[in-house]
Coordinates of C-alpha atoms in Angstrom, one line a residue:
Chain U
X300 CA 0.0 0.0 0.0
X301 CA 2.8 2.4 0.9
X302 CA 5.1 1.1 -1.8
X303 CA 2.9 2.0 -4.7
X304 CA 2.9 5.9 -4.4
X305 CA 6.6 5.8 -3.8
X306 CA 7.1 3.7 -6.9
X307 CA 4.9 6.1 -8.8
X308 CA 6.8 9.0 -7.6
X309 CA 10.1 7.4 -8.6
X310 CA 8.9 6.8 -12.1
X311 CA 7.5 10.3 -12.4
X312 CA 10.8 11.7 -11.1
X313 CA 12.6 9.6 -13.6
X314 CA 10.3 10.9 -16.3
X315 CA 11.0 14.5 -15.3
X316 CA 14.7 13.9 -15.4
X317 CA 14.4 12.4 -18.9
X318 CA 12.3 15.2 -20.3
X319 CA 14.5 17.8 -18.6
X320 CA 17.7 16.4 -20.1
X321 CA 15.9 16.2 -23.4
X322 CA 15.0 19.9 -23.1
X323 CA 18.5 20.7 -22.1
X324 CA 19.9 18.9 -25.1
X325 CA 17.5 20.6 -27.5
X326 CA 18.6 24.0 -26.3
X327 CA 22.2 23.0 -26.4
X328 CA 21.9 21.8 -30.0
X329 CA 20.3 25.1 -31.0
X330 CA 23.3 26.9 -29.4
X331 CA 25.7 24.7 -31.3
X332 CA 23.7 25.5 -34.4
X333 CA 25.0 29.0 -34.3
X334 CA 28.6 27.7 -34.3
X335 CA 27.7 25.4 -37.2
X336 CA 26.4 28.4 -39.2
X337 CA 29.7 30.2 -38.7
X338 CA 31.6 27.1 -39.7
X339 CA 29.3 26.5 -42.7
X340 CA 29.8 30.1 -43.9
X341 CA 33.6 29.9 -43.6
X342 CA 33.8 26.4 -45.2
X343 CA 31.5 27.2 -48.1
X344 CA 33.2 30.5 -48.8
X345 CA 36.6 28.9 -48.8
X346 CA 35.4 26.0 -50.9
X347 CA 33.9 28.4 -53.4
X348 CA 36.8 30.7 -53.5
X349 CA 39.5 28.1 -54.0
X350 CA 39.4 27.9 -57.8
X351 CA 40.0 31.7 -58.1
X352 CA 42.6 31.9 -55.4
X353 CA 44.3 28.8 -56.9
X354 CA 44.4 30.4 -60.3
X355 CA 45.5 33.9 -59.4
X356 CA 47.2 33.3 -56.1
X357 CA 48.4 36.4 -54.3
X358 CA 47.9 38.4 -57.4
X359 CA 44.2 38.3 -56.7
X360 CA 44.6 40.8 -53.9
X361 CA 46.9 43.2 -55.7
X362 CA 45.6 43.3 -59.3
X363 CA 42.9 45.7 -60.3
X364 CA 42.1 44.0 -63.6
X365 CA 38.5 42.9 -63.8
X366 CA 37.8 41.4 -67.1
X367 CA 35.1 38.8 -67.4
X368 CA 35.9 38.2 -71.1
X369 CA 39.5 37.2 -70.7
X370 CA 38.7 35.8 -67.2
X371 CA 41.3 38.0 -65.5
X372 CA 40.1 39.0 -62.0
X373 CA 41.8 41.0 -59.3
X374 CA 40.2 42.3 -56.1
X375 CA 42.3 45.5 -55.6
X376 CA 39.7 48.0 -56.8
X377 CA 36.8 46.6 -54.7
X378 CA 39.0 46.3 -51.6
X379 CA 40.2 49.8 -52.0
X380 CA 36.6 51.1 -52.5
X381 CA 35.4 49.2 -49.4
X382 CA 38.1 50.5 -47.2
X383 CA 38.1 54.1 -48.5
X384 CA 34.3 54.6 -48.3
X385 CA 34.1 53.0 -44.9
X386 CA 36.9 55.2 -43.5
X387 CA 35.4 58.4 -44.8
X388 CA 32.1 57.3 -43.4
X389 CA 33.7 56.8 -40.0
X390 CA 35.5 60.1 -40.2
X391 CA 32.1 61.8 -40.6
X392 CA 30.0 59.7 -38.3
X393 CA 32.3 59.3 -35.3
X394 CA 32.4 63.0 -34.2
X395 CA 28.7 63.5 -35.0
X396 CA 27.7 60.2 -33.3
X397 CA 29.6 61.2 -30.1
X398 CA 28.1 64.6 -30.4
X399 CA 24.6 63.1 -30.4
X400 CA 25.5 60.9 -27.4
X401 CA 26.8 64.0 -25.5
X402 CA 23.6 65.8 -26.4
X403 CA 21.4 63.0 -25.2
X404 CA 23.2 62.4 -21.9
X405 CA 24.2 66.0 -20.9
X406 CA 22.2 68.6 -22.8
X407 CA 18.8 67.3 -23.7
X408 CA 16.0 67.9 -21.2
X409 CA 15.1 64.5 -19.7
X410 CA 11.5 64.7 -21.1
X411 CA 12.7 64.7 -24.8
X412 CA 15.6 62.3 -24.2
X413 CA 13.7 59.1 -25.0
X414 CA 11.9 60.5 -28.0
X415 CA 15.0 61.9 -29.7
X416 CA 17.0 58.8 -28.8
X417 CA 14.4 56.6 -30.4
X418 CA 14.2 58.8 -33.5
X419 CA 18.0 58.5 -34.0
X420 CA 17.8 54.8 -33.5
X421 CA 15.0 54.6 -36.2
X422 CA 17.6 55.7 -38.7
X423 CA 19.2 52.3 -38.0
X424 CA 15.9 50.6 -38.6
X425 CA 15.4 52.0 -42.1
X426 CA 16.3 49.2 -44.6
X427 CA 19.5 49.7 -46.6
X428 CA 17.7 49.5 -49.9
X429 CA 15.7 52.6 -48.9
X430 CA 18.9 54.5 -48.3
X431 CA 20.0 53.2 -51.7
X432 CA 16.9 54.4 -53.7
X433 CA 16.9 57.7 -51.8
X434 CA 20.6 58.2 -52.3
X435 CA 20.3 57.6 -56.1
X436 CA 17.2 59.7 -56.8
X437 CA 17.4 62.4 -54.2
X438 CA 20.8 62.8 -52.7
X439 CA 23.0 62.2 -55.8
X440 CA 21.3 64.7 -58.1
X441 CA 21.4 67.3 -55.3
X442 CA 25.1 66.7 -54.7
X443 CA 25.7 66.8 -58.4
X444 CA 24.0 70.2 -59.0
X445 CA 24.7 72.1 -55.8
X446 CA 27.6 70.6 -53.8
X447 CA 30.1 68.9 -56.0
X448 CA 30.7 71.7 -58.4
X449 CA 31.7 74.1 -55.6
X450 CA 33.9 71.5 -54.0
X451 CA 35.7 71.0 -57.3
X452 CA 36.1 74.7 -57.8
X453 CA 37.3 75.3 -54.2
X454 CA 39.8 72.4 -54.5
X455 CA 41.3 73.6 -57.7
X456 CA 44.9 74.6 -57.5
X457 CA 45.5 73.1 -54.0
X458 CA 48.0 70.3 -54.4
X459 CA 46.4 67.1 -52.9
X460 CA 42.8 68.3 -52.8
X461 CA 42.9 68.9 -56.5
X462 CA 43.4 65.2 -57.2
X463 CA 41.0 64.1 -54.4
X464 CA 38.2 66.2 -55.7
X465 CA 38.9 66.2 -59.4
X466 CA 35.7 66.6 -61.6
X467 CA 33.4 66.0 -63.4
X468 CA 30.5 65.9 -60.8
X469 CA 28.7 62.6 -61.5
X470 CA 26.6 62.8 -58.4
X471 CA 27.1 59.1 -57.7
X472 CA 30.6 57.9 -56.7
X473 CA 32.8 57.1 -53.7
X474 CA 32.0 60.3 -51.7
X475 CA 28.3 59.9 -52.1
X476 CA 28.5 56.3 -51.0
X477 CA 30.6 57.3 -48.0
X478 CA 28.1 60.0 -47.1
X479 CA 25.2 57.6 -47.1
X480 CA 27.2 55.0 -45.1
X481 CA 28.0 57.7 -42.5
X482 CA 24.3 58.3 -42.0
X483 CA 23.7 54.5 -41.7
X484 CA 26.4 53.9 -39.0
X485 CA 25.6 57.1 -37.1
X486 CA 22.8 55.6 -35.0
X487 CA 25.0 52.7 -34.0
X488 CA 27.8 54.9 -32.8
X489 CA 25.4 57.3 -31.1
X490 CA 23.4 54.7 -29.3
X491 CA 26.4 52.7 -28.1
X492 CA 28.2 55.9 -27.0
X493 CA 25.1 57.0 -25.1
X494 CA 24.9 53.6 -23.4
X495 CA 28.5 53.7 -22.3
X496 CA 28.3 57.4 -21.2
X497 CA 25.5 56.4 -18.9
X498 CA 27.8 53.9 -17.2
X499 CA 30.0 56.7 -15.8
X500 CA 29.4 56.7 -12.0
X501 CA 27.6 59.9 -11.1
X502 CA 30.0 60.5 -8.3
X503 CA 32.9 60.9 -10.7
X504 CA 31.0 63.5 -12.7
X505 CA 29.7 65.3 -9.6
X506 CA 33.2 65.5 -8.2
X507 CA 34.3 67.3 -11.3
X508 CA 31.3 69.6 -11.2
X509 CA 32.1 70.2 -7.6
X510 CA 35.5 71.7 -8.3
X511 CA 33.9 74.0 -10.9
X512 CA 34.3 72.2 -14.2
X513 CA 32.0 73.2 -17.1
X514 CA 29.8 70.5 -18.7
X515 CA 32.2 70.3 -21.6
X516 CA 35.2 69.8 -19.3
X517 CA 33.4 67.0 -17.5
X518 CA 32.7 65.3 -20.9
X519 CA 36.2 65.9 -22.2
X520 CA 38.2 65.0 -19.0
X521 CA 35.9 62.6 -17.1
X522 CA 33.3 60.9 -19.4
X523 CA 35.4 60.4 -22.5
X524 CA 38.5 59.0 -20.8
X525 CA 36.3 56.7 -18.6
X526 CA 34.4 55.3 -21.6
X527 CA 37.2 55.3 -24.2
X528 CA 37.2 51.6 -24.8
X529 CA 33.4 51.5 -25.1
X530 CA 33.3 54.3 -27.6
X531 CA 36.1 52.7 -29.7
X532 CA 34.2 49.4 -29.5
X533 CA 31.0 51.1 -30.7
X534 CA 32.9 52.8 -33.5
X535 CA 34.4 49.5 -34.7
X536 CA 30.9 48.0 -34.6
X537 CA 29.9 50.8 -36.9
X538 CA 32.9 50.2 -39.1
X539 CA 32.0 46.5 -39.4
X540 CA 28.5 47.6 -40.6
X541 CA 30.0 50.1 -43.1
X542 CA 32.4 47.6 -44.5
X543 CA 29.7 45.0 -45.2
X544 CA 26.9 47.3 -46.2
X545 CA 25.6 46.3 -49.6
X546 CA 22.4 47.7 -51.1
X547 CA 22.8 51.4 -50.2
X548 CA 26.3 51.4 -51.7
X549 CA 25.3 49.4 -54.8
X550 CA 22.9 52.1 -55.8
X551 CA 25.2 55.1 -55.6
X552 CA 28.8 53.9 -56.1
X553 CA 28.7 53.5 -59.9
X554 CA 30.3 50.0 -60.1
X555 CA 33.5 50.9 -61.8
X556 CA 36.4 48.5 -61.3
X557 CA 39.1 51.1 -61.2
X558 CA 41.1 52.8 -58.5
X559 CA 40.7 56.5 -59.2
X560 CA 42.5 59.2 -57.4
X561 CA 39.4 61.3 -57.2
X562 CA 36.8 60.6 -54.5
X563 CA 34.1 62.0 -56.8
X564 CA 34.7 59.3 -59.4
X565 CA 32.6 56.2 -59.5
X566 CA 34.2 53.1 -57.9
X567 CA 33.0 49.9 -56.4
X568 CA 33.1 48.0 -53.1
X569 CA 33.3 44.3 -52.5
X570 CA 29.7 43.9 -51.5
X571 CA 28.5 46.1 -54.4
X572 CA 30.5 44.0 -56.9
X573 CA 28.9 40.8 -55.6
X574 CA 25.4 42.2 -55.6
X575 CA 25.8 43.7 -59.1
X576 CA 27.5 40.8 -60.8
X577 CA 26.8 37.5 -59.1
X578 CA 23.6 36.5 -60.9
X579 CA 25.1 37.5 -64.2
X580 CA 28.5 35.8 -63.7
X581 CA 29.1 33.1 -66.3
X582 CA 31.9 30.6 -66.0
X583 CA 33.3 29.0 -62.9
X584 CA 36.2 31.4 -62.5
X585 CA 34.0 34.5 -62.5
X586 CA 31.7 33.1 -59.9
X587 CA 34.6 31.8 -57.9
X588 CA 36.3 35.2 -58.0
X589 CA 33.1 36.8 -56.6
X590 CA 32.9 34.3 -53.8
X591 CA 36.6 35.0 -53.1
X592 CA 35.6 38.6 -52.7
X593 CA 33.0 37.5 -50.3
X594 CA 35.6 35.6 -48.3
X595 CA 37.8 38.6 -48.1
X596 CA 34.9 40.8 -47.0
X597 CA 33.9 38.2 -44.4
X598 CA 37.5 38.0 -43.1
X599 CA 37.8 41.8 -42.8
X600 CA 34.5 42.3 -41.1
X601 CA 35.0 39.3 -38.8
X602 CA 38.3 40.7 -37.5
X603 CA 36.8 44.2 -37.0
X604 CA 33.6 43.0 -35.3
X605 CA 35.5 40.5 -33.1
X606 CA 37.9 43.2 -32.0
X607 CA 34.8 45.5 -31.3
X608 CA 33.1 42.8 -29.3
X609 CA 36.2 42.0 -27.2
X610 CA 36.6 45.7 -26.4
X611 CA 32.9 46.1 -25.3
X612 CA 33.1 42.8 -23.3
X613 CA 36.2 44.1 -21.5
X614 CA 34.3 47.3 -20.6
X615 CA 31.4 45.2 -19.3
X616 CA 33.8 43.1 -17.1
X617 CA 35.3 46.2 -15.7
X618 CA 31.8 47.4 -14.7
X619 CA 31.5 44.1 -12.9
X620 CA 28.4 42.9 -14.7
Chain B
X123 CA 39.4 87.5 -22.3
X124 CA 39.6 86.0 -18.9
X125 CA 40.2 82.3 -18.4
X126 CA 36.7 81.9 -17.0
X127 CA 35.1 83.6 -20.0
X128 CA 37.1 81.4 -22.3
X129 CA 36.1 78.3 -20.6
X130 CA 32.4 79.3 -20.7
X131 CA 32.7 80.1 -24.3
X132 CA 34.3 76.8 -25.1
X133 CA 31.6 75.1 -23.1
X134 CA 28.7 76.7 -25.0
X135 CA 30.5 76.2 -28.3
X136 CA 30.9 72.4 -27.8
X137 CA 27.5 71.9 -26.4
X138 CA 26.1 73.9 -29.3
X139 CA 27.9 71.6 -31.6
X140 CA 26.4 68.6 -29.9
X141 CA 22.9 70.1 -30.4
X142 CA 24.0 70.5 -34.1
X143 CA 24.9 66.9 -34.3
X144 CA 21.5 65.8 -33.0
X145 CA 19.8 68.1 -35.4
X146 CA 22.0 66.6 -38.2
X147 CA 20.8 63.1 -37.4
X148 CA 17.2 64.1 -37.1
X149 CA 17.4 66.1 -40.3
X150 CA 18.4 63.0 -42.3
X151 CA 15.6 61.0 -40.8
X152 CA 13.2 63.8 -41.8
X153 CA 14.6 64.2 -45.3
X154 CA 14.4 60.5 -46.0
X155 CA 10.8 60.1 -44.7
X156 CA 9.6 63.2 -46.5
X157 CA 11.0 62.2 -49.9
X158 CA 9.7 58.7 -49.4
X159 CA 6.2 60.0 -48.8
X160 CA 6.4 62.6 -51.6
X161 CA 7.6 60.2 -54.2
X162 CA 5.8 57.1 -52.9
X163 CA 2.3 58.3 -52.2
X164 CA 1.6 59.0 -55.8
X165 CA 2.3 55.5 -56.9
X166 CA 0.5 53.9 -54.0
X167 CA -2.8 53.1 -55.6
X168 CA -5.1 50.1 -55.1
X169 CA -3.6 48.5 -58.1
X170 CA -0.3 48.1 -56.2
X171 CA -2.1 45.6 -53.9
X172 CA -4.2 44.0 -56.6
X173 CA -1.9 43.3 -59.6
X174 CA 1.3 41.6 -60.2
X175 CA 4.4 43.4 -61.4
X176 CA 4.0 44.7 -65.0
X177 CA 6.3 44.5 -68.0
X178 CA 7.8 47.9 -68.8
X179 CA 5.3 50.4 -70.1
X180 CA 2.3 48.5 -68.8
X181 CA 0.1 49.0 -65.8
X182 CA 0.5 46.8 -62.8
X183 CA 1.2 46.5 -59.1
X184 CA 3.4 44.8 -56.6
X185 CA 1.1 42.0 -55.4
X186 CA 3.5 39.1 -56.3
X187 CA 6.3 40.9 -54.5
X188 CA 4.2 41.6 -51.4
X189 CA 3.0 38.0 -51.2
X190 CA 6.5 36.7 -51.8
X191 CA 7.9 38.9 -49.1
X192 CA 5.2 37.8 -46.7
X193 CA 5.7 34.1 -47.5
X194 CA 9.5 34.1 -47.2
X195 CA 9.5 36.3 -44.1
X196 CA 7.0 34.1 -42.3
X197 CA 8.9 31.0 -43.3
X198 CA 12.1 32.5 -42.0
X199 CA 10.5 33.5 -38.7
X200 CA 9.0 30.0 -38.3
X201 CA 12.4 28.4 -38.9
X202 CA 14.6 30.9 -37.1
X203 CA 12.6 31.8 -34.0
X204 CA 12.5 28.4 -32.2
X205 CA 16.3 27.9 -32.8
X206 CA 17.0 31.4 -31.5
X207 CA 14.7 31.0 -28.5
X208 CA 16.1 27.6 -27.6
X209 CA 19.7 28.7 -28.0
X210 CA 19.0 31.8 -26.0
X211 CA 17.4 29.6 -23.3
X212 CA 20.6 27.5 -23.2
X213 CA 22.8 30.6 -22.8
X214 CA 20.6 32.1 -20.1
X215 CA 19.4 29.1 -18.2
X216 CA 21.4 25.9 -18.6
X217 CA 24.7 27.1 -19.9
X218 CA 25.1 30.6 -18.3
X219 CA 28.9 30.8 -18.1
X220 CA 30.2 27.5 -19.4
X221 CA 32.6 27.5 -22.2
X222 CA 30.1 26.7 -25.0
X223 CA 27.9 29.7 -23.9
X224 CA 30.8 32.0 -23.9
X225 CA 31.9 31.0 -27.4
X226 CA 28.3 31.0 -28.8
X227 CA 27.6 34.4 -27.3
X228 CA 30.7 35.8 -29.0
X229 CA 30.1 34.2 -32.4
X230 CA 26.4 35.2 -32.2
X231 CA 27.4 38.8 -31.6
X232 CA 29.6 38.7 -34.6
X233 CA 27.0 37.1 -36.8
X234 CA 24.5 39.7 -35.6
X235 CA 26.4 42.4 -37.6
X236 CA 28.1 40.2 -40.2
X237 CA 27.4 41.4 -43.8
X238 CA 24.1 39.9 -45.0
X239 CA 25.4 39.4 -48.5
X240 CA 27.8 36.8 -47.1
X241 CA 24.9 34.9 -45.8
X242 CA 23.4 35.0 -49.3
X243 CA 26.6 33.6 -50.7
X244 CA 26.6 30.8 -48.1
X245 CA 23.1 29.7 -48.8
X246 CA 23.8 29.9 -52.6
X247 CA 26.8 27.6 -52.2
X248 CA 25.1 25.3 -49.7
X249 CA 21.5 25.1 -51.1
X250 CA 21.1 26.7 -54.5
X251 CA 24.2 25.0 -56.1
X252 CA 23.2 21.6 -54.6
X253 CA 19.6 21.9 -55.6
X254 CA 20.6 23.2 -59.0
X255 CA 18.1 26.1 -59.0
X256 CA 17.1 29.2 -57.2
X257 CA 14.1 28.8 -54.8
X258 CA 12.0 30.7 -52.3
X259 CA 13.0 28.1 -49.8
X260 CA 16.6 29.0 -50.1
X261 CA 15.6 32.7 -49.7
X262 CA 13.7 31.9 -46.5
X263 CA 16.7 29.9 -45.2
X264 CA 19.0 32.9 -45.8
X265 CA 16.6 35.1 -43.9
X266 CA 16.2 32.5 -41.1
X267 CA 20.0 32.6 -40.6
X268 CA 19.6 36.4 -40.0
X269 CA 16.7 35.9 -37.7
X270 CA 18.5 33.5 -35.3
X271 CA 21.2 35.9 -33.9
X272 CA 18.6 38.6 -33.3
X273 CA 16.2 36.4 -31.5
X274 CA 19.0 34.6 -29.6
X275 CA 20.4 37.9 -28.3
X276 CA 17.1 39.3 -27.1
X277 CA 16.0 36.0 -25.6
X278 CA 19.1 35.7 -23.6
X279 CA 19.0 39.3 -22.4
X280 CA 15.3 39.1 -21.5
X281 CA 15.6 35.7 -19.7
X282 CA 18.4 37.1 -17.6
X283 CA 16.2 40.0 -16.5
X284 CA 13.8 37.5 -14.8
X285 CA 14.7 37.5 -11.1
X286 CA 16.3 34.4 -9.7
X287 CA 13.8 34.3 -6.9
X288 CA 11.2 33.1 -9.5
X289 CA 13.5 30.2 -10.5
X290 CA 14.1 29.4 -6.9
X291 CA 10.4 29.5 -6.1
X292 CA 9.7 27.1 -8.9
X293 CA 12.5 24.8 -7.9
X294 CA 11.3 24.8 -4.3
X295 CA 8.0 23.4 -5.4
X296 CA 9.8 20.5 -6.8
X297 CA 9.3 21.6 -10.4
X298 CA 12.0 20.3 -12.8
X299 CA 14.1 22.8 -14.7
X300 CA 12.2 22.6 -18.0
X301 CA 8.8 23.1 -16.2
X302 CA 10.3 26.2 -14.5
X303 CA 11.5 27.5 -17.8
X304 CA 8.4 26.9 -19.7
X305 CA 5.8 27.8 -17.1
X306 CA 7.6 30.5 -15.1
X307 CA 10.4 32.0 -17.0
X308 CA 8.9 32.2 -20.5
X309 CA 5.6 33.8 -19.3
X310 CA 7.6 36.3 -17.2
X311 CA 9.7 37.3 -20.2
X312 CA 6.9 37.0 -22.8
X313 CA 6.9 40.7 -23.8
X314 CA 10.7 40.6 -24.2
X315 CA 10.6 37.5 -26.3
X316 CA 7.9 39.1 -28.6
X317 CA 10.2 42.1 -28.9
X318 CA 13.0 40.0 -30.2
X319 CA 10.8 38.3 -32.8
X320 CA 9.3 41.7 -34.0
X321 CA 12.8 43.2 -34.3
X322 CA 13.9 40.2 -36.3
X323 CA 10.9 40.6 -38.6
X324 CA 11.7 44.3 -39.0
X325 CA 15.3 43.4 -39.8
X326 CA 14.6 40.8 -42.5
X327 CA 11.6 42.5 -44.2
X328 CA 14.0 45.0 -45.7
X329 CA 16.9 42.6 -46.4
X330 CA 17.7 42.5 -50.1
X331 CA 21.3 41.2 -50.4
X332 CA 20.7 37.7 -49.1
X333 CA 17.7 37.3 -51.5
X334 CA 19.4 38.3 -54.7
X335 CA 21.0 35.0 -55.4
X336 CA 18.8 32.7 -53.3
X337 CA 15.2 33.5 -54.1
X338 CA 16.2 35.5 -57.1
X339 CA 13.1 37.3 -58.4
X340 CA 10.0 36.5 -60.3
X341 CA 7.9 38.7 -62.6
X342 CA 4.9 36.5 -62.0
X343 CA 2.7 35.4 -59.2
X344 CA 4.1 32.3 -57.7
X345 CA 3.4 30.2 -54.6
X346 CA 5.9 27.5 -55.4
X347 CA 8.5 27.3 -52.7
X348 CA 10.7 25.4 -55.0
X349 CA 10.9 28.1 -57.6
X350 CA 12.2 31.6 -57.7
X351 CA 9.9 34.0 -55.9
X352 CA 9.6 37.8 -56.0
X353 CA 10.1 39.9 -52.9
X354 CA 9.6 43.6 -52.3
X355 CA 13.2 44.5 -51.7
X356 CA 14.5 42.6 -54.8
X357 CA 11.7 44.2 -56.9
X358 CA 12.6 47.6 -55.7
X359 CA 16.2 47.0 -56.6
X360 CA 15.4 45.9 -60.1
X361 CA 12.7 48.6 -60.7
X362 CA 14.6 51.5 -59.2
X363 CA 17.7 50.8 -61.4
X364 CA 15.6 50.4 -64.6
X365 CA 15.1 53.3 -67.0
X366 CA 11.3 53.0 -67.1
X367 CA 9.3 55.6 -65.3
X368 CA 6.4 53.3 -64.3
X369 CA 8.9 50.9 -62.8
X370 CA 10.6 53.6 -60.8
X371 CA 7.3 54.9 -59.5
X372 CA 6.4 51.3 -58.3
X373 CA 9.8 51.1 -56.7
X374 CA 9.1 54.3 -54.7
X375 CA 5.7 52.9 -53.7
X376 CA 7.3 49.7 -52.6
X377 CA 10.0 51.6 -50.7
X378 CA 7.3 53.6 -48.8
X379 CA 5.5 50.3 -48.0
X380 CA 8.6 48.6 -46.6
X381 CA 9.7 51.7 -44.6
X382 CA 6.2 52.1 -43.0
X383 CA 6.1 48.4 -42.1
X384 CA 9.6 48.4 -40.7
X385 CA 9.2 51.6 -38.7
X386 CA 5.8 50.4 -37.3
X387 CA 7.3 47.1 -36.3
X388 CA 10.3 48.7 -34.5
X389 CA 8.1 51.2 -32.7
X390 CA 5.7 48.5 -31.6
X391 CA 8.7 46.3 -30.5
X392 CA 10.0 49.2 -28.4
X393 CA 6.6 49.9 -26.8
X394 CA 5.9 46.3 -25.7
X395 CA 9.5 45.7 -24.8
X396 CA 9.5 48.9 -22.6
X397 CA 12.8 50.1 -23.9
X398 CA 15.8 48.9 -25.7
X399 CA 16.6 45.2 -25.6
X400 CA 20.0 44.4 -24.4
X401 CA 19.7 46.6 -21.4

């Protein structure tokens, strides 16, 4: 009589343990799936890129030939375009992004803080193809008519600037792509900077105010040094985005496989080349060269993003989270 | 000028610049939204929702693209969400700080911002080449791979916000771990989990790059998962770069549709999540 409920309890416990370990394994398998995706991406890119890398070897990285007819491919122009557009974008977006973060944490009245912060973050939510179509039909013609001619005129006769901003004003080109990219990464930099600014202990800031510092001096000498790693991490996260951004750039870069001294000239980036040419690529070498471009892009962004994440993680550890 | 005056001047100057920076950001948002509405509203007729994409010079709408986007997005969410939620559960509940969780957390963060065109290349190599043809299924898979990191990240963050006292209360009643997770933790974090899914939908509904060489595009109405399928972003890409006026007008209409949908989704996600996920 007493044995039976005990037995029943034992079988139920055993059943619980079984289901629980099943559940545990299901969640574990899903976690491992993430690693498999990364492994799959690397493997398939390497596999797809091998024919091109085997044919051209190291030349693939340094040559700027891109001739589908003779099947001569080199990645120098897209790599150059990717790096140049991203760095110009960062040069524009970093100071402005930090400025927005300063505004949100120090200047903005608390009532409007959330609304303005959300509005800035919505910029990150707009799909990149929207930036593309807007850049092509609205921004590029505007730049072509009103901005680029005066830049070209102003730069004329000044040694380096003359080559950097040599005409004619196409509207589209490297500089336009960089400008759009800067708007796209702006919200990332702004929102991460704001988040790390908010981690500065109020006591530190109050001590500085206590000895008579102005708001700017507090930002410059307390907040920024304290959050340096976080801001750099956020900036690199933005850089990772800019390097891999595809559609917005594809619309406005002009897709020219040529390294041009002028920033106003059309160029191309790795992602724009793939997006433009992949479905039209005929022949194994052509396809393989495009996949090799993808592999290079993945390697670059992976390094940048990994460095960014490590920096942000270090900051979190210091906070003792 | 005294030192004090100089410091005050520098202070107002730099704070003024920060106001300028914020205005600069808001200005872009305003400019993009205004020109989307101006250019898009004119093309946004009933036909857009009633007819398939036209050949150049003819009348038509975007119905096949809208349906295709809906099909592939839902499929991607159906595939990606359970994996993301399960993996997030492992990281927050079972694994916490074991080595697997640490590695997965890091890799997931990297995948979260990895270029989406690379995901497209991966699915092309892994699925399209093997199957021998482009398909809506491949497109949905590519989108699902983008869904997983988003959902995983929010799930972990949200589950970690659930106080330990709830877990302990469940355990003290003798409930096994999975019962605690499913009947205590998930309900407590429900709003947060929904936020993750909504953010993921917002993210993929505008994705173009991973669809270009997986689902390709389709001028006609198609429900076949094994064949190329149209999607709004891919159609916008094709139509916007075409020289035909009607196509460009449809592209603007589509762009307006996507933006409205994405912005609505992210605002709703914020409202029910009560703030930014990850905090």
